[in-house]
XYZ file of C-alpha atoms in Angstrom:
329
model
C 127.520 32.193 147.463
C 127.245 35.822 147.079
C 126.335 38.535 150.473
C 126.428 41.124 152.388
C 126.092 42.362 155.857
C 124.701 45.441 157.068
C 126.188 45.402 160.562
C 127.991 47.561 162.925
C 130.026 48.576 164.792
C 132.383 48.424 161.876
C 135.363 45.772 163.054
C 138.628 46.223 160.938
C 140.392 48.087 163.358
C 140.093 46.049 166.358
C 143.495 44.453 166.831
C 143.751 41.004 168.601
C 143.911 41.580 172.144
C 142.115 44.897 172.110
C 139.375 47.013 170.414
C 139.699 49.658 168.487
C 138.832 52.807 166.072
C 134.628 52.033 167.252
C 134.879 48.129 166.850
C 134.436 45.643 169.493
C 135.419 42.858 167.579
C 136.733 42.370 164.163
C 133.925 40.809 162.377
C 136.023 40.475 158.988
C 138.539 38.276 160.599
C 136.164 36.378 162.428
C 134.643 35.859 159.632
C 137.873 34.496 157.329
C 138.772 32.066 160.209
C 134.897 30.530 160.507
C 135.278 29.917 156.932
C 138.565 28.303 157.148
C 137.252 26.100 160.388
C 133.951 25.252 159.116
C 134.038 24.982 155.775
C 137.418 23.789 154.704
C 138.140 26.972 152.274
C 142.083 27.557 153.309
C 142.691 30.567 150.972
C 141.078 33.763 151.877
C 141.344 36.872 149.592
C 139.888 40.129 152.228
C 139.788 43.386 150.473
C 139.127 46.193 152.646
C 138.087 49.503 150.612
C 137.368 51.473 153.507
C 139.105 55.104 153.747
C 140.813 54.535 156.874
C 143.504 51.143 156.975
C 142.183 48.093 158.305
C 145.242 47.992 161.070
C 143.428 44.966 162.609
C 142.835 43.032 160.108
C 146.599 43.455 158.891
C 148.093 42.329 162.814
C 145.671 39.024 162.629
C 146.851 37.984 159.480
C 150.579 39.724 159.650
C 152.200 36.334 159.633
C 149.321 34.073 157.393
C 150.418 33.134 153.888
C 146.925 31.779 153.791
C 145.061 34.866 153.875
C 145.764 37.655 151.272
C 145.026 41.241 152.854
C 144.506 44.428 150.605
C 143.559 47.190 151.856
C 143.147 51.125 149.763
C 142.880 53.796 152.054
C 143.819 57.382 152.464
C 147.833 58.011 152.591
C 148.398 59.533 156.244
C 145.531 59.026 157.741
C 144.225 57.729 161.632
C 145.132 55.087 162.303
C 148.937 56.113 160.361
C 149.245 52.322 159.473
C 149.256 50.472 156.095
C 152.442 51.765 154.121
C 153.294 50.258 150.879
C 156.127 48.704 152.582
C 153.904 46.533 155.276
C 153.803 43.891 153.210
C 153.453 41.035 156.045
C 156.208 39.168 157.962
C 157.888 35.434 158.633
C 155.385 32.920 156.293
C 152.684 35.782 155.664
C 155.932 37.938 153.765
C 153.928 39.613 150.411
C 150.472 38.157 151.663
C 149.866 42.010 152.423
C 149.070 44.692 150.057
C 148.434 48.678 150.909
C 147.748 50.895 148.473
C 147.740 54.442 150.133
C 145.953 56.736 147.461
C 146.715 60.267 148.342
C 143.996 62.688 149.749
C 141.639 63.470 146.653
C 141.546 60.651 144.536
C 138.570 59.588 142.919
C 135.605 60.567 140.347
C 133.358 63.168 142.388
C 133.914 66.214 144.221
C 131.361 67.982 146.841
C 130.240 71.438 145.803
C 128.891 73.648 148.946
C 126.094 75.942 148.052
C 124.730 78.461 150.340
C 120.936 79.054 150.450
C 119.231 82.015 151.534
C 115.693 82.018 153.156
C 113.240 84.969 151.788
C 109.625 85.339 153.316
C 107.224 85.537 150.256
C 103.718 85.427 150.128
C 101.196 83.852 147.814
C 99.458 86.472 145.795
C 95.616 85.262 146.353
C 95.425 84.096 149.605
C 98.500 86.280 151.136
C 99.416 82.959 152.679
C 103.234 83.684 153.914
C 106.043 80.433 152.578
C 109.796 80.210 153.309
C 111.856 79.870 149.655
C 115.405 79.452 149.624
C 117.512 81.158 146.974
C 121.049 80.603 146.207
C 123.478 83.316 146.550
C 125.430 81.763 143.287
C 123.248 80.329 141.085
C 126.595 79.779 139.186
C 127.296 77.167 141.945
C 124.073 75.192 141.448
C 125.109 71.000 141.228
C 123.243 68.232 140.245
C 121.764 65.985 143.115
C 121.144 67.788 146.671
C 122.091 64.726 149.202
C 122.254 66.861 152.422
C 121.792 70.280 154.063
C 122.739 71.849 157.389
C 121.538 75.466 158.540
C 124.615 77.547 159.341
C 123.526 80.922 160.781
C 120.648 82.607 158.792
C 121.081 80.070 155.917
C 121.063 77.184 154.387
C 124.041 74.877 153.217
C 123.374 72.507 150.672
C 126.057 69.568 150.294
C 125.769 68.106 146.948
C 127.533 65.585 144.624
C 128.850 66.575 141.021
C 130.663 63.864 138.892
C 134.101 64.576 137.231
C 133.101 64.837 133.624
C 136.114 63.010 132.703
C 137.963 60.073 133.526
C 135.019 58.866 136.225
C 136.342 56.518 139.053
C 139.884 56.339 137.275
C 141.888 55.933 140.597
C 139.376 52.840 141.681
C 139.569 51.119 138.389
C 143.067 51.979 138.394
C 143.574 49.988 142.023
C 141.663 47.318 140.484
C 142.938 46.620 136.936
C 146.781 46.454 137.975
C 146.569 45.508 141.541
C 143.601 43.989 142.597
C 143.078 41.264 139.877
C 146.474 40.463 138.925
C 147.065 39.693 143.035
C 143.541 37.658 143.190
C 144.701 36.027 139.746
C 148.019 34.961 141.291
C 146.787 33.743 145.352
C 143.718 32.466 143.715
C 141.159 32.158 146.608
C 139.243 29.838 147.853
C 136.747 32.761 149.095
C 136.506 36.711 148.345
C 135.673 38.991 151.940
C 135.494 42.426 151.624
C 135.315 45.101 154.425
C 133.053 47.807 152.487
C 133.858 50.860 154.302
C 132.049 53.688 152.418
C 133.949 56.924 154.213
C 136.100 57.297 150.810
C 132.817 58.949 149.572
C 133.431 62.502 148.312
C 130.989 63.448 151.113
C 131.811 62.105 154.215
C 132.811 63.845 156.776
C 135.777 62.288 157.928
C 138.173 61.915 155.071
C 139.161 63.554 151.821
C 139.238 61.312 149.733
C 136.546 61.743 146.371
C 135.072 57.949 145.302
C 131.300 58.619 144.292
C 128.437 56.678 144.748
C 129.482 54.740 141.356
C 132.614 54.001 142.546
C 131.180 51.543 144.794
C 128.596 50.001 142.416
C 131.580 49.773 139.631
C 133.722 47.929 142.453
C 131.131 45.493 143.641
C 130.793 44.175 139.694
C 134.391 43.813 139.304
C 134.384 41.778 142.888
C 131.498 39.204 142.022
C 132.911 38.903 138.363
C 136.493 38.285 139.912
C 135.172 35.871 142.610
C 133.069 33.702 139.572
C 135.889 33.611 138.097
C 138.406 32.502 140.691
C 136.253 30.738 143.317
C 133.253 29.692 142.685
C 130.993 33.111 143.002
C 131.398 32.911 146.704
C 132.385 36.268 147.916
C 131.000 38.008 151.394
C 130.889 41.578 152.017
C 130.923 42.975 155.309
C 129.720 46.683 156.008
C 132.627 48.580 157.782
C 132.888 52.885 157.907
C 130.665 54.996 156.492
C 129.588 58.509 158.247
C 127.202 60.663 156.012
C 123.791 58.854 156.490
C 122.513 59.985 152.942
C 125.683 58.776 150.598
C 126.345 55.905 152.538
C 122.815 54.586 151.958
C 122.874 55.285 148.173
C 126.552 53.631 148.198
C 125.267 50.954 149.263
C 122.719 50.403 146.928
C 124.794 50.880 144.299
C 126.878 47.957 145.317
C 124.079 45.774 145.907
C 123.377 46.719 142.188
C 126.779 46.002 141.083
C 126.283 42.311 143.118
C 123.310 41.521 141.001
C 124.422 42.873 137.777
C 124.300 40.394 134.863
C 126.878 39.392 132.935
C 127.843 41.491 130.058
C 126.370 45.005 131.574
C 128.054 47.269 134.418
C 130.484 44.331 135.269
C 132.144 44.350 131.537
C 131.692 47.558 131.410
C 134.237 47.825 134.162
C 136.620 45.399 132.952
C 136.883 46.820 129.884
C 137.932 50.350 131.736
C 139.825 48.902 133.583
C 141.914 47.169 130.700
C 141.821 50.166 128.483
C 144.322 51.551 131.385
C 146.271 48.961 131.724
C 149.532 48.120 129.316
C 151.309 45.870 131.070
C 153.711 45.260 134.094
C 155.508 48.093 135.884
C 152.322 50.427 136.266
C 152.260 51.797 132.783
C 149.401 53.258 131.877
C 148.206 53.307 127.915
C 148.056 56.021 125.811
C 146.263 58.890 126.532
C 145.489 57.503 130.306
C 148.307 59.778 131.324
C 145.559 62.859 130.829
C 144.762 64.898 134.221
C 141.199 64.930 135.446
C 139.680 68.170 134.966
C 139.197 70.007 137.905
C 135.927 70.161 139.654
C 134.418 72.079 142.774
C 135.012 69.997 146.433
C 134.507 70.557 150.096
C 136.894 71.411 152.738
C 137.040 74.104 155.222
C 136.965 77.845 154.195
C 134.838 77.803 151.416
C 133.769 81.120 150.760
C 129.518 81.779 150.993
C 128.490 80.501 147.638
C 131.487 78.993 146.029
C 133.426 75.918 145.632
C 136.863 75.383 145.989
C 138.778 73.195 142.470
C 141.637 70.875 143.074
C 142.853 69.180 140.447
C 142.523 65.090 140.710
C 145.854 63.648 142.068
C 146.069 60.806 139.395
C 149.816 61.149 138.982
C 150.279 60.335 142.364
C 147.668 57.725 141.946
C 149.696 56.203 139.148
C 153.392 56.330 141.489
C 151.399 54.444 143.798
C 150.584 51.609 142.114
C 153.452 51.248 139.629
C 155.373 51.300 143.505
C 152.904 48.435 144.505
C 153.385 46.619 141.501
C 157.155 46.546 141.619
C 157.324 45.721 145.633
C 154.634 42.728 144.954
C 155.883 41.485 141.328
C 152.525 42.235 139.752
């Protein structure tokens, strides 16, 4: 059994005796106890890759060895929750898992280019037409996704991919804490909440996955699940704030869903494995190369430029070797 829903409000902040962060109701743990009810499958795996921590989801299931909770989300912030050290309480003790990445992490940055509108007219007909020109055609990216006017001009978001090292801190997460924790609850049933504010350009977090990301995650999910239980894994739509890149995210993931075997899905896995070298969070050789620096958003970005950061990975990589050791993995 393989889906997804496209629904909202997105639910995995609602907590049990209140709503919360937009939700009503928290579909995603609706959903795990239906399944449980209904259908008879006890262990639930629910990983929630939305950029803000599923604080819900984590109080319902605080206590429940039954269901496995792992959330990635931005380190510090709303709603403040989901430490490396929440790792459950009384029977559900190590059946939760937060990986905090730190602001930054992922494969893309956003590059803000500022257009300029010039009045021009055709030289036949002396027909006037608006033209935009950039005021740094050094600045020029490769895919324009959105634009806003901002006084007399033009701002052009746009995406440009890390030449290097693409979606390292997701197939990072993945390779030494995602799989080996799957591998060891073993699942009856795979739910994800597929919150898509991690993207590199939504508004409401800084954290840098691309649209990629989420199609590179989605093939590593259905190969896990056919491996582990049976193909059946559910995906349930959660965040997601910048219309165009959470509508090409989520294409991408419904691409990852119903990639063959042996194509993106392999692909991944054999990334993913080519960073991993065993327990502890070490990393093999080579992996311990910083990301290049590339152009991203943020406020007080001069007229025409980008500002660079350089990719966080070390942090990345203290975060998960930390995970690793608290968890066993």
């Amino acid at each position: 059994m393989l889906g997804l829903a496209l629904i909202r409000p997105p639910g995995h902040h609602v907590m049990p005796t209140r709503p919360m962060g937009f939700g009503l109701i928290n579909t995603i743990a609706i959903l795990a106890r239906y399944i449980q009810n209904r259908h008879g499958l006890k262990r639930i795996f629910i990983f929630d890759f939305d950029v803000h921590h599923g604080n819900g989801t984590m109080e319902v299931f605080w206590e429940d060895a039954d269901v496995l909770y792992g959330s990635t989300h931005q380190a510090g912030l709303w709603p403040n929750t989901g430490k490396v050290t929440n790792v459950g309480q009384g029977a559900g003790v190590g059946a939760t898992i937060n990986i905090p990445l730190p602001a930054g992490s992922g494969d893309a940055a956003a590059c803000l280019v500022t257009l300029r509108p010039r009045l021009v007219f055709e030289e036949v007909t002396l027909r006037p037409r608006l033209v935009f020109e950039e005021v740094d055609p050094d600045a020029t990216c490769n895919t324009n996704v959105a634009t806003q006017w901002h006084g007399s001009c033009l701002k052009r978001w746009t995406l440009m991919p890390r030449a290097k090292h693409g979606d390292a801190a997701a197939r990072l997460v993945f390779a030494e804490v995602v799989v080996p924790a799957a591998e060891r609850f073993r699942p009856d049933m795979i739910l994800v909440s597929a919150g898509y504010d991690a993207h590199a350009l939504d508004p409401l977090a800084s954290l840098s996955f691309g649209t990629r990301t989420y199609g590179f995650l989605a093939s590593g999910l259905a190969r896990l699940a056919t491996r582990l239980c049976g193909g059946r894994l559910m995906l349930v739509l959660e965040g997601g704030y910048h219309q165009a890149s959470l509508g090409e995210s989520v294409v991408a993931t419904v691409r990852g869903l119903m990639m063959p075997e042996g194509s993106e899905a392999e692909a991944l896995e054999a990334a993913a494995e080519g960073m991993t070298a065993g327990a502890g969070g070490r990393t093999a050789a080579g992996s311990e190369e910083r990301l290049e620096e590339g152009p991203r958003d943020g406020a007080g970005v001069d007229v025409g430029r980008v500002r660079e950061d350089p990719e966080p990975m070390g942090k990345v990589r203290d975060v998960v070797a930390h995970v690793r050791r608290l968890h066993g993995l």
